[in-house]
Coordinates of C-alpha atoms in Angstrom, one line a residue:
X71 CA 10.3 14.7 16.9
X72 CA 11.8 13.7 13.0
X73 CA 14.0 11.3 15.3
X74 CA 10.8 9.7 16.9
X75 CA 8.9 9.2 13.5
X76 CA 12.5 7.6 11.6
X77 CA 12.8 5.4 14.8
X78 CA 9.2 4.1 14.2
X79 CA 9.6 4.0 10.7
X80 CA 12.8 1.7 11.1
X81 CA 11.0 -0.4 13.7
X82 CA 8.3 -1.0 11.4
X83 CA 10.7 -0.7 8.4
X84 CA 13.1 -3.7 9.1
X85 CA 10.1 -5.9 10.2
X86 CA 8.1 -5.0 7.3
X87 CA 10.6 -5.9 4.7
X88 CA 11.2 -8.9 6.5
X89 CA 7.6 -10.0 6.4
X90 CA 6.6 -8.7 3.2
X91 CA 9.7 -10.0 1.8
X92 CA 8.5 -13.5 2.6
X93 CA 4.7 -12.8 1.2
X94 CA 6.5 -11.5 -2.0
X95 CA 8.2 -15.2 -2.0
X96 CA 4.9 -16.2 -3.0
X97 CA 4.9 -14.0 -7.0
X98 CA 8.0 -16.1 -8.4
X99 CA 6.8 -19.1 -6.9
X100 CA 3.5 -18.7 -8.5
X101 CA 4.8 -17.4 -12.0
X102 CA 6.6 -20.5 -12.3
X103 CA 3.8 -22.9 -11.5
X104 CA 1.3 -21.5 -13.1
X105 CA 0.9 -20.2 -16.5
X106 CA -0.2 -16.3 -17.6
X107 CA -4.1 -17.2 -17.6
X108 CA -4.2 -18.9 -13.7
X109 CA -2.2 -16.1 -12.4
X110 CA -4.2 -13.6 -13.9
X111 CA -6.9 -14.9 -11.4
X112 CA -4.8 -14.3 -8.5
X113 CA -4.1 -11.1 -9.6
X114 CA -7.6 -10.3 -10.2
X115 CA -8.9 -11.8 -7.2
X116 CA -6.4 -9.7 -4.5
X117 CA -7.1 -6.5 -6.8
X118 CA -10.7 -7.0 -5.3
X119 CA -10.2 -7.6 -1.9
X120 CA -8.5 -4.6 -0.5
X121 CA -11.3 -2.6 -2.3
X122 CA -13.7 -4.9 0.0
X123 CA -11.6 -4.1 3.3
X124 CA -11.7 -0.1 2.6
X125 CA -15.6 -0.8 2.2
X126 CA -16.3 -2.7 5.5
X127 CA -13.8 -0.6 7.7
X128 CA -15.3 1.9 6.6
X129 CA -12.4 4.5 7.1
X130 CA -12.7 3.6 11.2
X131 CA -8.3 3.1 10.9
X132 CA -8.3 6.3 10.7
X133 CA -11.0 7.3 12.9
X134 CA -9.6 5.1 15.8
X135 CA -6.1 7.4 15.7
X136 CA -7.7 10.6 15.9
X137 CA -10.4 9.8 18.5
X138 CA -7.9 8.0 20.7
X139 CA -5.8 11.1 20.6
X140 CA -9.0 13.0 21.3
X141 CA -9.4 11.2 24.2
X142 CA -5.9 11.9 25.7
X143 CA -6.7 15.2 24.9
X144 CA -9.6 15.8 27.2
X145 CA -8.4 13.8 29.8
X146 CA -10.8 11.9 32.7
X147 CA -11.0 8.3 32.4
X148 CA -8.5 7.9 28.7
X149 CA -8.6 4.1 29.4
X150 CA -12.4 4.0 29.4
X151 CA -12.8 6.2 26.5
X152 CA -10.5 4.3 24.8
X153 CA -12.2 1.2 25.3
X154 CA -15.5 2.4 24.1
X155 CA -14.1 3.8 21.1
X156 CA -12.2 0.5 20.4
X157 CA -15.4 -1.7 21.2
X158 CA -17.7 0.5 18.8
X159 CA -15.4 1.1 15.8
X160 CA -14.5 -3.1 16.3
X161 CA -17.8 -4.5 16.9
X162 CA -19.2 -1.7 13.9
X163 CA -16.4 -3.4 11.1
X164 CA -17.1 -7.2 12.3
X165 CA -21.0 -6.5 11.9
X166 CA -20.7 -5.1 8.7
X167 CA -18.0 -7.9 7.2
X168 CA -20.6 -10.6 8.7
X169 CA -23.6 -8.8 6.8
X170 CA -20.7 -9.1 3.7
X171 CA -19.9 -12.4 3.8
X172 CA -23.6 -13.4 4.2
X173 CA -24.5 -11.3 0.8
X174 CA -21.5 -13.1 -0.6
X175 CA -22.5 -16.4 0.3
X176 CA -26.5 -15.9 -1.1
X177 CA -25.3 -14.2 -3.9
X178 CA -22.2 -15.9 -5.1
X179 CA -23.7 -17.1 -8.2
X180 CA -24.2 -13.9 -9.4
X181 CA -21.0 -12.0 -8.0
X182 CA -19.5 -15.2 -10.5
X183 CA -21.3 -14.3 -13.2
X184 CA -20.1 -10.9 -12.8
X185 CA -16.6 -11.4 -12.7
X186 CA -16.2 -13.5 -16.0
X187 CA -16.7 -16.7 -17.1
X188 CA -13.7 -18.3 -15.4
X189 CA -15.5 -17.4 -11.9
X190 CA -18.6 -19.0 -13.3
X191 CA -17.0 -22.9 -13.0
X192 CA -15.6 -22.2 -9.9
X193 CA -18.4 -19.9 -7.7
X194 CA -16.9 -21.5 -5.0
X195 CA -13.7 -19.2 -5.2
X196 CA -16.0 -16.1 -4.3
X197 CA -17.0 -18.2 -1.3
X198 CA -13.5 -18.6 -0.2
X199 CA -12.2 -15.1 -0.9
X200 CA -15.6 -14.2 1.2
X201 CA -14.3 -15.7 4.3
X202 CA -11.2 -14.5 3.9
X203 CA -12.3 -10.4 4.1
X204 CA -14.2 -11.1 6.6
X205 CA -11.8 -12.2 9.2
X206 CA -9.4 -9.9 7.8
X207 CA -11.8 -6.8 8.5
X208 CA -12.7 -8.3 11.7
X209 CA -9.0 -8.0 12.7
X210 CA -8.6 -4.3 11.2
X211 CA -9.4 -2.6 13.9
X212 CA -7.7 -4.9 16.8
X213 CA -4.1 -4.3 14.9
X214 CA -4.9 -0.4 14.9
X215 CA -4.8 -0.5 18.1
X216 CA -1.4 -2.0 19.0
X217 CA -0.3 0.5 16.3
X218 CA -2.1 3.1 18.4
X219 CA -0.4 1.9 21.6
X220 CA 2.8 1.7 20.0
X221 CA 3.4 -2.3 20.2
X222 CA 4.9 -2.3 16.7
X223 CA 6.5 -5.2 17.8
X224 CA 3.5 -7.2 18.6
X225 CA 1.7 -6.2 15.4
X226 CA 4.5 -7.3 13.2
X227 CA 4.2 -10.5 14.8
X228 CA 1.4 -11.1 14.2
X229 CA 1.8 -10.2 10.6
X230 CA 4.4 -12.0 10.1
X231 CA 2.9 -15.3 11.7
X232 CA -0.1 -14.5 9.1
X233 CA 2.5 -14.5 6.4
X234 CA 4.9 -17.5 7.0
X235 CA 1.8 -19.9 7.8
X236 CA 0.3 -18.7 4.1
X237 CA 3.5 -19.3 2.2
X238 CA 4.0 -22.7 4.0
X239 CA 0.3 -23.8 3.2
X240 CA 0.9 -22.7 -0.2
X241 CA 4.3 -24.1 -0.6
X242 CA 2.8 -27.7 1.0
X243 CA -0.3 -27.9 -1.6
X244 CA 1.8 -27.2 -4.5
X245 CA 4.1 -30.1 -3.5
X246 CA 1.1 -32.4 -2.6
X247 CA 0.2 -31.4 -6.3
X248 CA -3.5 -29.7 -5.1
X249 CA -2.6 -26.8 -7.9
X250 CA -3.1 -29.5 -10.6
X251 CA -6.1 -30.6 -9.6
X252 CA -9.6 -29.5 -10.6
X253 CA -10.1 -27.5 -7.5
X254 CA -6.3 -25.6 -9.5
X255 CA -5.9 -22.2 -8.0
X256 CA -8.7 -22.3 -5.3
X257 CA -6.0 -23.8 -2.8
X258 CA -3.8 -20.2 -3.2
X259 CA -7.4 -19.3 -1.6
X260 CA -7.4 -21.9 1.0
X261 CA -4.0 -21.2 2.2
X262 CA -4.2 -17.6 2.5
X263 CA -8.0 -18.4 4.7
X264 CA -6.3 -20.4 7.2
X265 CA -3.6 -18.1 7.6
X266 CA -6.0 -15.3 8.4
X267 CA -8.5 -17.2 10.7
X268 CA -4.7 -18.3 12.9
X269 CA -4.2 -14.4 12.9
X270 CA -7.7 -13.4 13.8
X271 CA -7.4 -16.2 16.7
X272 CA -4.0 -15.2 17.8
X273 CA -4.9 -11.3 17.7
X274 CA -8.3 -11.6 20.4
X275 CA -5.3 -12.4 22.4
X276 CA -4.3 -8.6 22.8
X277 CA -7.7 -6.8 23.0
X278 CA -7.9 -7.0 26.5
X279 CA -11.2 -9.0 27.1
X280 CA -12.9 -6.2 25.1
X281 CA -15.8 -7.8 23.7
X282 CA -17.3 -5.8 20.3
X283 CA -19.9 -3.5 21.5
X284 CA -21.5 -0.9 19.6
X285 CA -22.3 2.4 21.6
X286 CA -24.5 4.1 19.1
X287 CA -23.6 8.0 20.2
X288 CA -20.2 8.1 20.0
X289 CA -20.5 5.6 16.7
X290 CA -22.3 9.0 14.8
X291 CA -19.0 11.2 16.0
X292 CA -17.1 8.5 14.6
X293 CA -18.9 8.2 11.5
X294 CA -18.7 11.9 11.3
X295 CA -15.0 12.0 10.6
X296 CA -15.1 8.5 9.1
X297 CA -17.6 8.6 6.3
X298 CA -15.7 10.8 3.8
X299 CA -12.7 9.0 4.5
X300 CA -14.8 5.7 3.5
X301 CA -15.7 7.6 0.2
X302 CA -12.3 8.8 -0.3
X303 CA -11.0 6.0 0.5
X304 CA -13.3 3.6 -1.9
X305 CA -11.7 6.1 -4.6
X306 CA -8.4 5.8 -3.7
X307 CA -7.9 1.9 -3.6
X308 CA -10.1 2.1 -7.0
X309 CA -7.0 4.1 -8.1
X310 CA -5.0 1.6 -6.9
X311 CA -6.3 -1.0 -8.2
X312 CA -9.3 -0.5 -10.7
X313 CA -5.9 -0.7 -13.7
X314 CA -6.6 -4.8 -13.2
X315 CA -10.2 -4.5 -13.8
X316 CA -10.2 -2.4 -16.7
X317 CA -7.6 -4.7 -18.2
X318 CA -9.9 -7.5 -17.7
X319 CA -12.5 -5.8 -19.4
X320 CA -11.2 -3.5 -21.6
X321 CA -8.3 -5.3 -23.6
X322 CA -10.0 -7.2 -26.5
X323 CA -8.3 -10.4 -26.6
X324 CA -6.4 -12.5 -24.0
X325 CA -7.0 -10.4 -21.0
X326 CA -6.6 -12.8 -18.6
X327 CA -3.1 -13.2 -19.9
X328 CA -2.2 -9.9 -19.8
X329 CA -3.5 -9.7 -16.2
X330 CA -1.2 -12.0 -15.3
X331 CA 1.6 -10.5 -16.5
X332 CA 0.5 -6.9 -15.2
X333 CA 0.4 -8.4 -11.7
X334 CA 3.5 -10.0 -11.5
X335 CA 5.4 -6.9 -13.1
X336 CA 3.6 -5.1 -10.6
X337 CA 4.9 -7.2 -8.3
X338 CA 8.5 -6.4 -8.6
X339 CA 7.8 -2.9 -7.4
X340 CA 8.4 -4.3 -4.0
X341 CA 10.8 -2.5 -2.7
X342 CA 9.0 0.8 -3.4
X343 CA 6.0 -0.3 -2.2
X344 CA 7.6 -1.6 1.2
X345 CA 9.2 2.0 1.7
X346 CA 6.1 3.2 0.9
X347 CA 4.1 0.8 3.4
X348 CA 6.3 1.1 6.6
X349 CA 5.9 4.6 6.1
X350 CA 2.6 5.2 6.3
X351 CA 2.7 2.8 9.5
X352 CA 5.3 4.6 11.5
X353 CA 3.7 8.2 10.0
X354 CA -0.3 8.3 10.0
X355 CA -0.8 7.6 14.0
X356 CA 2.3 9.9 14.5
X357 CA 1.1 12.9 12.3
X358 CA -2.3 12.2 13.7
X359 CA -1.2 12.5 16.9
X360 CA -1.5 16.3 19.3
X361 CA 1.0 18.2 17.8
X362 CA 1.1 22.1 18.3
X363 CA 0.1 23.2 14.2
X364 CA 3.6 24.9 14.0
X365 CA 5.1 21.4 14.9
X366 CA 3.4 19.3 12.6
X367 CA 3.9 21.8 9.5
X368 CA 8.1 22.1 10.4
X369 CA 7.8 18.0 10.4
X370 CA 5.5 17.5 8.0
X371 CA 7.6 19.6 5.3
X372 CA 10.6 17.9 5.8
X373 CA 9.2 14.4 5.8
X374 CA 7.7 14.8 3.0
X375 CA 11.9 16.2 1.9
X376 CA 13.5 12.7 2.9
X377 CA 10.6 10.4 1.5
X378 CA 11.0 12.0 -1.8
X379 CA 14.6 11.3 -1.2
X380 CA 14.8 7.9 -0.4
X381 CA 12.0 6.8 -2.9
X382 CA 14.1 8.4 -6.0
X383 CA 16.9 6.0 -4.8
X384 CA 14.8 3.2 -4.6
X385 CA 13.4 4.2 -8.2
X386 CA 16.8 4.7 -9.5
X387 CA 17.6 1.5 -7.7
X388 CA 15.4 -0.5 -9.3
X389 CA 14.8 0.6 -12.7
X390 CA 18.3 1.2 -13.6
X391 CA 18.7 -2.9 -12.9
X392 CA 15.3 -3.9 -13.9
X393 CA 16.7 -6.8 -16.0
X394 CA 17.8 -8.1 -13.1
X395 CA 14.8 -7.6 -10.9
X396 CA 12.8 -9.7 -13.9
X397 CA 14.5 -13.2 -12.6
X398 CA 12.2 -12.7 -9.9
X399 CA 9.1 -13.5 -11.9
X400 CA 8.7 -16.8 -14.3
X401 CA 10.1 -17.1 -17.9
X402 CA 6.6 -16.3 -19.4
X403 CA 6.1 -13.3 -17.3
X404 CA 9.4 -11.2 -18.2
X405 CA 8.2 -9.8 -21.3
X406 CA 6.4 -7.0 -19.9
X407 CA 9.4 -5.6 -17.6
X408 CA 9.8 -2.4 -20.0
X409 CA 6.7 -0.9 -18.2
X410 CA 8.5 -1.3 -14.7
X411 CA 10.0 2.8 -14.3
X412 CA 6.3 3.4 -14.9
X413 CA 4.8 1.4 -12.2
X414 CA 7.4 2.4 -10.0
X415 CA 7.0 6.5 -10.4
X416 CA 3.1 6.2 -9.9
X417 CA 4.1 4.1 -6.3
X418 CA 6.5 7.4 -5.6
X419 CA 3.9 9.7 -5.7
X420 CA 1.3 7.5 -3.9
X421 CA 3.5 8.4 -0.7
X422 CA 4.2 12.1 -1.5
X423 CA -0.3 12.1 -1.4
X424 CA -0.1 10.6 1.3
X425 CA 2.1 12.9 3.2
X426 CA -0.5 15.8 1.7
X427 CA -3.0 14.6 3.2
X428 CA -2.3 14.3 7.0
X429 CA -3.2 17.8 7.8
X430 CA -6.6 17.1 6.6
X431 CA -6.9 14.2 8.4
X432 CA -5.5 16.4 11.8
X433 CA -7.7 19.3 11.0
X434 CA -10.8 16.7 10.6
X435 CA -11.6 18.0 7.1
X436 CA -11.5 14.1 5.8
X437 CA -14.0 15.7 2.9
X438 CA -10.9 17.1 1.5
X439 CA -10.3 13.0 0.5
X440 CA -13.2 12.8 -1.5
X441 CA -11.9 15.6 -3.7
X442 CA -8.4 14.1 -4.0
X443 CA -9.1 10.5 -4.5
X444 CA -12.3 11.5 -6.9
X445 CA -9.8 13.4 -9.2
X446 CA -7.5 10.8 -9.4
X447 CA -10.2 8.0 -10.4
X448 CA -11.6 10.2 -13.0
X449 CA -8.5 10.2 -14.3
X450 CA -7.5 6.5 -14.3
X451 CA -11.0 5.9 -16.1
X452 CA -10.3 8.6 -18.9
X453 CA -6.8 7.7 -19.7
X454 CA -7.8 4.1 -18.9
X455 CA -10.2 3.5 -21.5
X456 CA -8.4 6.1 -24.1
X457 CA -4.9 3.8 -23.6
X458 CA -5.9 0.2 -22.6
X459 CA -7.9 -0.9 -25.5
X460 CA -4.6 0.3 -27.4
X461 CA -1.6 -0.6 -25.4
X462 CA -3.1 -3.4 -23.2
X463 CA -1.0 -3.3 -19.8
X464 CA 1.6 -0.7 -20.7
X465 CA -1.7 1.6 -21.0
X466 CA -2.8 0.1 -17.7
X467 CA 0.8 1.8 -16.3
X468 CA 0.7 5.0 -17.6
X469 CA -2.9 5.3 -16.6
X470 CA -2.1 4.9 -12.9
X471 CA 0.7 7.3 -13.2
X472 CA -1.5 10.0 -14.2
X473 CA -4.1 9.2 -11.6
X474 CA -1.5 9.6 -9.4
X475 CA -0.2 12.7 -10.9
X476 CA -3.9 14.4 -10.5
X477 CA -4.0 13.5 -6.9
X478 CA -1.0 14.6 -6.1
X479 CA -1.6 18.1 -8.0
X480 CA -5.1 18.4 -6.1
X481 CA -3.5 17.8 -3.0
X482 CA -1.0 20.5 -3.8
X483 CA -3.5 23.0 -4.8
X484 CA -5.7 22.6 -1.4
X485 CA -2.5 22.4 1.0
X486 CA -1.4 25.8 -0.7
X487 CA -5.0 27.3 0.1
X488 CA -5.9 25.9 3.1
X489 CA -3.5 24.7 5.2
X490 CA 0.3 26.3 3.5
X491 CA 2.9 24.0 4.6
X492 CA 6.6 25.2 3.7
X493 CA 7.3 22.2 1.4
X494 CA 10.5 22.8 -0.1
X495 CA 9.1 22.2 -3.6
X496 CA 12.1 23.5 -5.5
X497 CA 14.2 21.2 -3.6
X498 CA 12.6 18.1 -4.7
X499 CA 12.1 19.2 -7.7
X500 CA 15.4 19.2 -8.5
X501 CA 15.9 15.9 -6.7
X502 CA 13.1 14.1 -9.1
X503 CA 14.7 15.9 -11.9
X504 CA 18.5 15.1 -11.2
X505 CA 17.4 11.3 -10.9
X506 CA 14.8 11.1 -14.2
X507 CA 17.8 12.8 -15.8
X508 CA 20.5 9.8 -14.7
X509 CA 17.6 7.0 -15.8
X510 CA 17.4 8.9 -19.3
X511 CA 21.4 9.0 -19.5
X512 CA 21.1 5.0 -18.6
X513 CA 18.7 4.5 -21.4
X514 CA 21.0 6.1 -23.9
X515 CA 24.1 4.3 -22.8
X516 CA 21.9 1.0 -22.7
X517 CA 20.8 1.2 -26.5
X518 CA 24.2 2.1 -27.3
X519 CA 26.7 -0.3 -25.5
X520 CA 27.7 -3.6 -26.9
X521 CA 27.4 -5.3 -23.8
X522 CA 26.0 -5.9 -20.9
X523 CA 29.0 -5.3 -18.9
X524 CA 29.5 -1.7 -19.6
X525 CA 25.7 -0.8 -19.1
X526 CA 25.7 -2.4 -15.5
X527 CA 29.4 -0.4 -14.9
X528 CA 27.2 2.9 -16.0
X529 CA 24.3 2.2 -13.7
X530 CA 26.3 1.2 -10.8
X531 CA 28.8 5.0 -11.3
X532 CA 25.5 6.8 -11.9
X533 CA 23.6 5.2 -8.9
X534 CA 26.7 6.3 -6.1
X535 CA 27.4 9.4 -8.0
X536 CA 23.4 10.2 -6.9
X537 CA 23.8 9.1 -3.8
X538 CA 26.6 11.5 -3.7
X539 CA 24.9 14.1 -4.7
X540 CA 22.1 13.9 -2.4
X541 CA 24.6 13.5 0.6
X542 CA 26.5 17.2 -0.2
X543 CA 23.3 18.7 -1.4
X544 CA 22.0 18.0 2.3
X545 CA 25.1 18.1 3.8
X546 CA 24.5 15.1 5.6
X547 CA 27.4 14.2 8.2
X548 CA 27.9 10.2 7.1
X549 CA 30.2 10.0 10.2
X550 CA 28.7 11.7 12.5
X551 CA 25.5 9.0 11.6
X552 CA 27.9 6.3 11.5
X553 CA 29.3 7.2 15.6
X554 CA 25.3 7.9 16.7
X555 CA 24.5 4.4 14.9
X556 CA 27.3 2.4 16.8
X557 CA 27.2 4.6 19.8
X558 CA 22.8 3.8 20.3
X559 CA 24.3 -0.1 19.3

């Protein structure tokens, strides 16, 4: 079954990085074109939206999985159950991101006024933004259901033709000079709309002739399971991404500035959050699928084993060459790379969260989210506020680590009393413990060596002698992977 979910999770993997890869394209082109202020709107702006797409779908992802598999499981007419259930929780999302984007567009003097003052000479940026949720929820549900049906390669096409046609917009107005006019970074707004309405038109394609239609019965079992995942969820992509907004409002001079900088630091995490991100594609419809419970906990523990595995490498990965990861972004945007080992142990333990939370999700206790995700925004607003008036973004940072930290120790805490799974804690443990170790050896050789050169030769020993480590702790046969890898090619 572990084979099924890495076969998925390379499928979606390899596409992923492909696509996001080419998104990403889009933080050093905009670091070098526009200065620490501008960006900071960007940054702002797509903190926002994600918040606004967990709002309008309303936790119905999720909801789709487990009813679909609900379906299979009683049996009768799947197809038609499936339909209904596609029709209600699609024609539910649209209606509520059309209700959205009408509020938005009555309202959009005060939602400026609201965000700050640079909103206020440009309200026409919450117009655009507006649109641009709303055909991105309206296509929510649509792409959870080729993830459903297992079509991973029609929904990374689809994803990726939404993210080649934003970059070449955005790549063709900055050359036709549209950044530098008054309308400035409006047009990063533009390009990213018309790449979503293509992506909305090109994804009614796949639904089938399915028209939206709300069947009001089985929309309450839906919103059954789906409403605390909707609050839990409004929590958790506050965790996520509430750090930008308190830095906006919290840091006493030059905010904007240092939201910028934040964003694109952020940024660099990519590879983490890519590992992170094709996981939780391949694994949520596959953990949330009909199992036997003595299945899903064997799987679920040792999951949870190798993602703490490979994510420590990618940490290690990244942090121990940081300097080098910092040419991504612009010249004026480099100075805040010492908080990147930060940012990028909070995105580790995003996915081991994750991976705790499945079996409520299987066991349709989605209340349990409420609890985790609460904790962890209470903490990002305590540690917030006590560190970002201080430290500015490195507060920011350390704040998101510890909201991650709470969740992850809540999660803990309910798996062990309602649902034990035999994590092998001790295990990665020892993992995390062995890799912050070789990252704290770095940092003394670093503030020691007289160049360069010898710090890079360190990091580059330490990183294969992990590697090592990790392949005779698990006593993992390299060869015999290498003859199943050429034998399947």
């Amino acid at each position: 079954m572990l084979e099924k979910l890495a076969k998925q999770t390379a499928i979606y993997g390899i596409s992923t990085i492909v696509v996001r890869f080419l998104s990403y394209l889009l933080t050093p082109y905009y670091t070098r074109i526009f200065g620490q202020e501008t960006y900071g709107i960007v940054t702002d702006v797509y903190a926002l939206i994600p918040l606004a797409l967990t709002l309008l779908t309303m936790g119905m992802e999720s909801s789709y999985f487990r009813f679909s598999a609900k379906a299979e499981e009683a049996g009768g007419d799947v197809r038609g159950a499936k339909r209904r259930l596609f029709a209600t929780t699609w024609g539910t999302t649209s209606l509520a991101a059309a209700l959205f984007f009408a509020a938005i567009l009555l309202f959009r003097d005060t939602v400026a006024r609201a965000m700050g003052e640079t909103y206020v000479a440009h309200p026409e940026y919450i117009v655009w933004v507006g649109l641009i949720i709303l055909f991105d929820v309206s296509a929510c549900i649509p792409f959870s259901r080729l993830r459903e049906q297992g079509r991973s390669m029609t929904f990374v096409g689809l994803k990726a033709l939404n993210v080649v046609l934003n970059v070449v917009l955005a790549v063709a107005f900055g050359a036709a000079g549209l950044f530098r006019t008054e309308f400035g970074v409006g047009w990063v707004f533009v390009a990213n709309l018309a790449a979503s309405v293509v992506t909305w038109a090109a994804i009614l394609a796949t639904t089938d002739r399915t028209l939206p239609r709300i069947d009001g019965r089985l929309l309450r079992a839906v919103f059954a399971y789906s409403l605390p995942l909707l609050v839990g969820g409004l929590a958790g992509t506050a965790n996520e991404f509430i750090d930008r907004q308190l830095i906006k409002y919290l840091v006493p001079a030059g905010a904007m500035a240092q939201l910028g900088v934040y964003g694109a630091i952020t940024k660099i995490a990519v590879v983490m959050m890519l590992f992170y991100q094709m996981y939780r594609l391949a694994a949520e419809p596959f953990f949330l699928s009909n199992f036997r419970k003595e299945e899903f906990v064997a799987m679920n523990a040792a999951a949870l084993k190798y993602y703490v595995m490979a994510s420590m490498l990618i940490f290690l990965g990244i942090a121990l060459f940081r300097d080098l990861f910092a040419l991504i972004v612009g010249r004026d945007f480099r100075e805040g790379i010492f908080i990147l080992p930060v940012v990028l142990g909070a995105n580790v333990l995003t996915g081991v969260w994750l991976n705790l939370s499945f079996w409520y999700k299987r066991e349709e206790r989605t209340s349990l989210a409420i609890v985790v995700t609460g904790t962890g925004l209470v903490a990002i607003l305590l540690f917030g506020f006590a560190l970002i008036p201080r430290w500015g973004y490195y507060g920011a940072a350390w704040a998101r680590l510890a909201s991650e930290t709470a969740m992850v120790a809540v999660s803990w805490w309910l798996n062990r009393r309602f649902f034990p799974t035999p994590y092998d804690w001790r295990r990665m443990g020892e993992y995390v413990a062995v890799a912050l170790a070789v990252f704290a050896a770095s940092e003394a050789v670093a503030s020691r060596a007289d160049n360069m050169f010898i710090g890079y030769t360190f990091n580059i020993i330490a990183l294969a002698a992990y590697v090592a480590y990790l392949v005779r702790r698990e006593r993992i046969d390299l060869r015999a992977m290498m003859r199943a890898v050429l034998k399947r090619s």
